[in-house]
Amino acid sequence: MRSIKFARAGMYALVLTMALASTANAEPVTIRNAWVAPVTNWASILLEKKDLAKHLGQSYVMEPVHYTGTPPMITALANNELEISNLAYSTLGIAIGNAGLTDLRIVADEFQDGVDDYYSQEYMVLADGPIQKIEDLKGKVVATNAAGSAVDVAMKAMLHQHGLEPNRDYTVVEAPFPAMRAMLAERKVEIIPAVVPFSYDPELHKIARDLFVQKQAIGVTDMIVWTARKPFIDKNRAALVDFFEDTLRITHWYLDPKNHDEAMEIAGRVTKRPPQAFDWLFTKRDCYHDPNMLPNLAALQKNVDLTRDLGFVKTSFDVKAYSDLSMIEEAAKRLK
């Protein structure tokens, strides 16, 4: 009997050793993380501080992936070409309600618009142009980055409040944010959504002014949330907690006022612009960033309901039922 016990103990030890070795030799999980606007979206600047990412290259690797807007991310998610998307409140409803991605989960927050005295997205017209009030946009051409994006829905919500509907009362054209200033200057469009960092372009302010800001249109908005599909979460939860721990460590660094000058240098390097152009970054002149990347689910619910009311999706849904904040919360606990 003793020899059998020893044999069993040896077998268990061997199995455990093999399991640990397999874990140690496992390839890091690849996390493709989406972004739209440079600097404004965390994924565009996280790796600029990869020295703070203790688990990078061990349990995971991150690949930032650029998109022109949040709607194209839905196709990428459906095709498993993207692990973490930074979806707008508007495209979140489209992904779940229209595209059938019912396994999508909200896992973290990116930024919020209109919180207290923080920044709110601007909708700008030519300073010397004919548009003096929203009703003047009737029969005109308006610009958006992508149909169904957060800034697109907010703009259409404001125009809807003033009796204007797309296609019937005005024409919508899509363009990337960097091209917006030129389109306005050349009078190809009458209004553009000006998001940070583009809204602080001095050349834009020489020719344009605000017609309205997003907070006036729809109030506090949880603009962008990070999402991932449940099968990926279930398979890679441990690596994701490591990833979020590193992400929070890096975002805390960026949000710390003592690092503001270096953050400006990074922003300048990423965008190939003078660092001084980013003096607004991570201040009250920027959108609100929750320090632990936790979404405002109450605001998000109202935002999602709005997309239904405007006809972008057929039905709304309970955002809490599609949230899994356990990983970002566990990551925050590690940093205390």
Short mmCIF file of C-alpha atoms in Angstrom, two decimals:
data_model
loop_
_atom_site.label_atom_id
_atom_site.label_comp_id
_atom_site.label_asym_id
_atom_site.label_seq_id
_atom_site.Cartn_x
_atom_site.Cartn_y
_atom_site.Cartn_z
CA MET A 1 0.00 0.00 0.00
CA ARG A 2 2.81 2.37 0.88
CA SER A 3 4.43 1.82 -2.49
CA ILE A 4 1.12 2.52 -4.24
CA LYS A 5 0.70 5.77 -2.28
CA PHE A 6 4.22 6.83 -3.20
CA ALA A 7 3.54 5.98 -6.83
CA ARG A 8 0.33 8.01 -6.81
CA ALA A 9 2.06 10.92 -5.12
CA GLY A 10 4.79 10.80 -7.73
CA MET A 11 2.26 10.72 -10.53
CA TYR A 12 0.34 13.70 -9.13
CA ALA A 13 3.58 15.62 -8.73
CA LEU A 14 4.53 14.84 -12.31
CA VAL A 15 1.13 15.95 -13.61
CA LEU A 16 1.34 19.18 -11.57
CA THR A 17 4.85 19.86 -12.82
CA MET A 18 3.78 19.31 -16.42
CA ALA A 19 0.76 21.60 -15.96
CA LEU A 20 2.89 24.36 -14.45
CA ALA A 21 5.46 23.98 -17.20
CA SER A 22 2.73 24.15 -19.82
CA THR A 23 1.37 27.34 -18.25
CA ALA A 24 4.83 28.86 -18.02
CA ASN A 25 5.55 28.03 -21.67
CA ALA A 26 2.14 29.18 -22.95
CA GLU A 27 2.19 31.87 -25.58
CA PRO A 28 1.02 35.29 -24.36
CA VAL A 29 -2.59 36.07 -25.24
CA THR A 30 -2.86 38.53 -28.13
CA ILE A 31 -5.19 41.44 -27.35
CA ARG A 32 -5.98 43.60 -30.37
CA ASN A 33 -7.25 46.87 -28.94
CA ALA A 34 -9.10 49.40 -31.12
CA TRP A 35 -8.74 53.16 -31.32
CA VAL A 36 -10.13 55.98 -33.49
CA ALA A 37 -8.68 59.32 -32.40
CA PRO A 38 -4.99 59.59 -31.48
CA VAL A 39 -4.27 60.46 -27.83
CA THR A 40 -8.00 60.70 -27.05
CA ASN A 41 -8.30 56.90 -27.17
CA TRP A 42 -6.16 55.07 -24.61
CA ALA A 43 -5.08 52.30 -26.99
CA SER A 44 -3.19 54.84 -29.12
CA ILE A 45 -0.83 55.79 -26.27
CA LEU A 46 -0.73 52.86 -23.84
CA LEU A 47 2.42 51.37 -25.34
CA GLU A 48 4.19 54.73 -25.07
CA LYS A 49 4.47 53.83 -21.37
CA LYS A 50 5.04 50.13 -21.77
CA ASP A 51 7.77 50.36 -19.12
CA LEU A 52 4.86 50.40 -16.63
CA ALA A 53 3.25 47.29 -18.12
CA LYS A 54 4.61 44.54 -15.87
CA HIS A 55 2.73 41.72 -17.57
CA LEU A 56 3.25 42.80 -21.19
CA GLY A 57 5.00 40.10 -23.17
CA GLN A 58 4.41 37.56 -20.42
CA SER A 59 0.70 36.81 -20.06
CA TYR A 60 -0.42 39.00 -22.96
CA VAL A 61 0.69 41.20 -25.86
CA MET A 62 -1.32 44.20 -27.02
CA GLU A 63 -1.71 45.36 -30.60
CA PRO A 64 -3.33 48.78 -31.12
CA VAL A 65 -5.57 48.75 -34.22
CA HIS A 66 -6.83 51.95 -35.86
CA TYR A 67 -10.40 52.39 -37.16
CA THR A 68 -12.03 55.43 -38.76
CA GLY A 69 -15.01 55.13 -36.41
CA THR A 70 -16.65 52.73 -34.01
CA PRO A 71 -19.19 51.12 -36.42
CA PRO A 72 -16.53 49.17 -38.42
CA MET A 73 -15.40 47.57 -35.17
CA ILE A 74 -18.64 45.58 -35.06
CA THR A 75 -17.65 43.65 -38.18
CA ALA A 76 -14.18 43.06 -36.73
CA LEU A 77 -15.68 41.74 -33.49
CA ALA A 78 -18.07 39.46 -35.37
CA ASN A 79 -15.15 38.04 -37.39
CA ASN A 80 -12.94 37.64 -34.29
CA GLU A 81 -10.48 40.14 -35.73
CA LEU A 82 -10.60 42.31 -32.61
CA GLU A 83 -10.47 41.40 -28.93
CA ILE A 84 -11.24 44.74 -27.24
CA SER A 85 -13.24 47.41 -28.99
CA ASN A 86 -13.83 50.92 -27.73
CA LEU A 87 -17.45 51.11 -28.83
CA ALA A 88 -19.53 54.24 -28.66
CA TYR A 89 -22.83 54.05 -26.79
CA SER A 90 -24.51 54.20 -30.21
CA THR A 91 -22.67 51.31 -31.82
CA LEU A 92 -23.00 49.23 -28.64
CA GLY A 93 -26.73 48.99 -29.32
CA ILE A 94 -26.14 48.24 -32.98
CA ALA A 95 -23.67 45.47 -32.11
CA ILE A 96 -25.99 43.77 -29.63
CA GLY A 97 -29.40 44.56 -31.10
CA ASN A 98 -28.79 44.64 -34.85
CA ALA A 99 -25.66 42.51 -35.36
CA GLY A 100 -26.66 39.89 -32.80
CA LEU A 101 -23.47 40.00 -30.74
CA THR A 102 -25.34 38.99 -27.59
CA ASP A 103 -22.12 37.67 -26.03
CA LEU A 104 -20.61 41.16 -26.00
CA ARG A 105 -19.71 42.51 -22.56
CA ILE A 106 -18.83 46.00 -21.33
CA VAL A 107 -15.52 45.55 -19.51
CA ALA A 108 -14.23 49.09 -18.90
CA ASP A 109 -14.73 52.78 -19.65
CA GLU A 110 -12.80 55.11 -21.92
CA PHE A 111 -14.19 58.62 -21.43
CA GLN A 112 -17.38 60.53 -20.70
CA ASP A 113 -18.71 63.77 -22.17
CA GLY A 114 -20.38 66.64 -20.37
CA VAL A 115 -19.50 65.60 -16.80
CA ASP A 116 -19.60 68.63 -14.48
CA ASP A 117 -17.25 71.27 -15.90
CA TYR A 118 -15.20 68.91 -18.07
CA TYR A 119 -15.04 69.22 -21.85
CA SER A 120 -17.98 68.56 -24.18
CA GLN A 121 -17.60 67.72 -27.88
CA GLU A 122 -18.05 70.65 -30.25
CA TYR A 123 -20.04 71.02 -33.46
CA MET A 124 -18.52 73.82 -35.48
CA VAL A 125 -19.54 76.03 -38.40
CA LEU A 126 -17.69 78.73 -40.33
CA ALA A 127 -17.39 81.91 -38.31
CA ASP A 128 -18.27 84.00 -41.36
CA GLY A 129 -20.69 81.47 -42.84
CA PRO A 130 -24.45 81.50 -43.25
CA ILE A 131 -25.27 79.14 -40.36
CA GLN A 132 -26.38 81.18 -37.36
CA LYS A 133 -28.81 78.73 -35.80
CA ILE A 134 -29.53 75.02 -36.13
CA GLU A 135 -32.56 75.57 -38.37
CA ASP A 136 -30.21 77.14 -40.94
CA LEU A 137 -28.83 73.65 -41.66
CA LYS A 138 -31.97 72.74 -43.58
CA GLY A 139 -31.01 71.81 -47.14
CA LYS A 140 -27.31 71.79 -46.26
CA VAL A 141 -24.54 69.19 -46.16
CA VAL A 142 -23.27 68.10 -42.74
CA ALA A 143 -20.21 66.01 -41.94
CA THR A 144 -19.83 63.01 -39.68
CA ASN A 145 -17.03 60.52 -39.11
CA ALA A 146 -19.23 57.43 -39.43
CA ALA A 147 -22.97 56.86 -39.48
CA GLY A 148 -24.11 55.65 -36.08
CA SER A 149 -21.01 56.85 -34.23
CA ALA A 150 -21.40 58.67 -30.90
CA VAL A 151 -20.81 62.13 -32.35
CA ASP A 152 -23.10 61.30 -35.27
CA VAL A 153 -26.00 60.30 -33.02
CA ALA A 154 -25.56 63.37 -30.80
CA MET A 155 -25.57 65.68 -33.83
CA LYS A 156 -28.65 64.05 -35.32
CA ALA A 157 -30.36 64.18 -31.92
CA MET A 158 -29.84 67.95 -31.75
CA LEU A 159 -31.05 68.47 -35.32
CA HIS A 160 -34.04 66.21 -34.60
CA GLN A 161 -34.97 68.45 -31.65
CA HIS A 162 -35.12 71.34 -34.13
CA GLY A 163 -37.29 69.50 -36.65
CA LEU A 164 -34.54 68.40 -39.03
CA GLU A 165 -34.18 64.78 -40.21
CA PRO A 166 -31.35 63.23 -42.26
CA ASN A 167 -31.94 62.74 -45.99
CA ARG A 168 -35.25 64.61 -45.79
CA ASP A 169 -33.88 67.93 -44.55
CA TYR A 170 -30.11 67.66 -44.92
CA THR A 171 -27.41 65.51 -46.52
CA VAL A 172 -24.79 63.64 -44.50
CA VAL A 173 -21.28 62.87 -45.77
CA GLU A 174 -18.66 60.81 -43.96
CA ALA A 175 -15.03 61.81 -43.51
CA PRO A 176 -12.16 61.06 -41.13
CA PHE A 177 -11.63 63.58 -38.34
CA PRO A 178 -8.30 64.89 -39.73
CA ALA A 179 -10.05 65.92 -42.95
CA MET A 180 -12.87 67.85 -41.28
CA ARG A 181 -11.19 71.27 -41.07
CA ALA A 182 -10.36 71.32 -44.77
CA MET A 183 -13.89 70.26 -45.73
CA LEU A 184 -15.34 73.09 -43.67
CA ALA A 185 -12.82 75.64 -44.98
CA GLU A 186 -13.56 74.62 -48.56
CA ARG A 187 -17.30 74.90 -47.85
CA LYS A 188 -17.93 71.30 -48.84
CA VAL A 189 -19.93 70.96 -45.61
CA GLU A 190 -21.63 73.45 -43.31
CA ILE A 191 -20.94 71.80 -39.94
CA ILE A 192 -18.37 69.36 -38.57
CA PRO A 193 -18.02 67.42 -35.33
CA ALA A 194 -14.80 68.67 -33.74
CA VAL A 195 -13.46 66.17 -31.23
CA VAL A 196 -10.27 66.44 -29.22
CA PRO A 197 -7.47 66.76 -30.21
CA PHE A 198 -8.74 68.25 -33.50
CA SER A 199 -11.07 70.73 -31.78
CA TYR A 200 -8.04 72.52 -30.31
CA ASP A 201 -6.40 73.06 -33.70
CA PRO A 202 -5.53 76.81 -33.84
CA GLU A 203 -6.09 76.84 -37.60
CA LEU A 204 -9.62 75.55 -37.08
CA HIS A 205 -10.39 78.28 -34.57
CA LYS A 206 -9.27 80.93 -37.05
CA ILE A 207 -12.15 80.02 -39.33
CA ALA A 208 -14.79 78.33 -37.17
CA ARG A 209 -16.96 78.70 -34.09
CA ASP A 210 -19.24 76.45 -32.06
CA LEU A 211 -22.87 76.12 -33.10
CA PHE A 212 -23.51 73.86 -30.10
CA VAL A 213 -21.77 71.35 -27.85
CA GLN A 214 -22.83 67.79 -27.19
CA LYS A 215 -23.91 68.37 -23.59
CA GLN A 216 -26.55 70.79 -24.89
CA ALA A 217 -27.88 68.08 -27.16
CA ILE A 218 -28.04 64.98 -24.97
CA GLY A 219 -26.60 65.77 -21.52
CA VAL A 220 -23.98 63.59 -19.82
CA THR A 221 -22.81 60.86 -22.14
CA ASP A 222 -20.76 57.76 -21.49
CA MET A 223 -19.15 58.18 -24.87
CA ILE A 224 -16.92 55.17 -25.22
CA VAL A 225 -16.80 51.86 -23.38
CA TRP A 226 -14.42 48.96 -23.84
CA THR A 227 -16.10 45.72 -24.84
CA ALA A 228 -15.03 42.11 -25.35
CA ARG A 229 -16.85 38.92 -26.27
CA LYS A 230 -17.69 36.49 -23.49
CA PRO A 231 -15.96 33.41 -25.00
CA PHE A 232 -12.69 35.36 -25.17
CA ILE A 233 -13.19 36.59 -21.60
CA ASP A 234 -13.93 33.11 -20.26
CA LYS A 235 -10.88 31.62 -21.98
CA ASN A 236 -8.44 34.39 -21.05
CA ARG A 237 -9.74 35.96 -17.83
CA ALA A 238 -6.41 35.74 -15.96
CA ALA A 239 -4.51 37.40 -18.81
CA LEU A 240 -7.18 40.07 -19.09
CA VAL A 241 -6.88 40.94 -15.40
CA ASP A 242 -3.12 41.30 -15.94
CA PHE A 243 -3.80 43.50 -18.96
CA PHE A 244 -6.21 45.72 -17.03
CA GLU A 245 -3.77 45.98 -14.14
CA ASP A 246 -1.13 47.29 -16.53
CA THR A 247 -3.66 49.52 -18.27
CA LEU A 248 -4.76 51.13 -15.01
CA ARG A 249 -1.17 51.63 -13.91
CA ILE A 250 -0.48 53.45 -17.19
CA THR A 251 -3.70 55.50 -17.21
CA HIS A 252 -3.09 56.53 -13.60
CA TRP A 253 0.31 57.79 -14.70
CA TYR A 254 -1.21 59.84 -17.53
CA LEU A 255 -3.90 61.32 -15.26
CA ASP A 256 -1.40 62.38 -12.60
CA PRO A 257 -0.85 66.16 -12.96
CA LYS A 258 2.84 65.80 -12.12
CA ASN A 259 3.32 63.86 -15.38
CA HIS A 260 1.47 66.41 -17.52
CA ASP A 261 4.53 67.78 -19.31
CA GLU A 262 5.77 64.33 -20.27
CA ALA A 263 2.26 63.33 -21.36
CA MET A 264 2.25 66.37 -23.66
CA GLU A 265 5.60 65.27 -25.11
CA ILE A 266 4.18 61.82 -25.81
CA ALA A 267 1.06 63.27 -27.44
CA GLY A 268 3.21 65.50 -29.64
CA ARG A 269 5.37 62.58 -30.69
CA VAL A 270 2.39 60.35 -31.51
CA THR A 271 0.61 63.01 -33.57
CA LYS A 272 3.73 64.71 -34.95
CA ARG A 273 2.54 68.03 -33.58
CA PRO A 274 4.09 70.49 -31.10
CA PRO A 275 3.68 69.22 -27.52
CA GLN A 276 2.32 72.65 -26.52
CA ALA A 277 -0.75 71.89 -28.62
CA PHE A 278 -1.77 69.40 -25.94
CA ASP A 279 -1.81 71.64 -22.90
CA TRP A 280 -5.49 70.66 -22.46
CA LEU A 281 -4.71 66.94 -22.19
CA PHE A 282 -6.04 65.20 -19.06
CA THR A 283 -7.26 68.48 -17.57
CA LYS A 284 -10.76 69.95 -17.19
CA ARG A 285 -10.42 71.00 -20.83
CA ASP A 286 -10.45 67.31 -21.72
CA CYS A 287 -13.29 64.80 -21.49
CA TYR A 288 -13.77 63.11 -18.14
CA HIS A 289 -11.77 59.93 -17.53
CA ASP A 290 -12.87 57.79 -14.61
CA PRO A 291 -9.65 57.04 -12.65
CA ASN A 292 -10.49 53.32 -12.43
CA MET A 293 -12.04 53.12 -15.90
CA LEU A 294 -15.50 52.36 -14.51
CA PRO A 295 -18.42 53.27 -16.79
CA ASN A 296 -21.38 55.41 -15.77
CA LEU A 297 -24.01 52.75 -16.41
CA ALA A 298 -26.94 55.05 -15.58
CA ALA A 299 -25.85 57.58 -18.20
CA LEU A 300 -25.01 54.79 -20.63
CA GLN A 301 -28.52 53.36 -20.30
CA LYS A 302 -30.02 56.73 -21.26
CA ASN A 303 -27.60 57.01 -24.16
CA VAL A 304 -28.49 53.54 -25.46
CA ASP A 305 -32.20 54.31 -25.14
CA LEU A 306 -31.62 57.43 -27.26
CA THR A 307 -30.28 55.35 -30.16
CA ARG A 308 -33.54 53.40 -30.09
CA ASP A 309 -35.64 56.57 -29.95
CA LEU A 310 -33.83 57.94 -33.01
CA GLY A 311 -34.33 54.69 -34.94
CA PHE A 312 -30.71 53.45 -35.06
CA VAL A 313 -31.75 50.23 -33.31
CA LYS A 314 -35.14 48.54 -32.99
CA THR A 315 -35.01 47.92 -29.24
CA SER A 316 -32.96 48.95 -26.24
CA PHE A 317 -31.41 46.61 -23.67
CA ASP A 318 -30.31 46.50 -20.03
CA VAL A 319 -26.67 47.63 -20.07
CA LYS A 320 -26.04 46.06 -16.64
CA ALA A 321 -26.92 42.65 -18.05
CA TYR A 322 -24.22 43.12 -20.70
CA SER A 323 -21.51 44.27 -18.30
CA ASP A 324 -18.64 42.36 -16.71
CA LEU A 325 -16.64 44.80 -14.63
CA SER A 326 -15.11 42.11 -12.42
CA MET A 327 -11.76 42.19 -14.25
CA ILE A 328 -11.22 45.95 -14.10
CA GLU A 329 -12.35 45.94 -10.46
CA GLU A 330 -9.94 43.13 -9.57
CA ALA A 331 -7.16 44.98 -11.38
CA ALA A 332 -7.91 48.14 -9.38
CA LYS A 333 -7.69 46.18 -6.12
CA ARG A 334 -4.21 44.96 -7.08
CA LEU A 335 -2.99 48.55 -7.32
CA LYS A 336 -4.21 49.62 -3.88
#
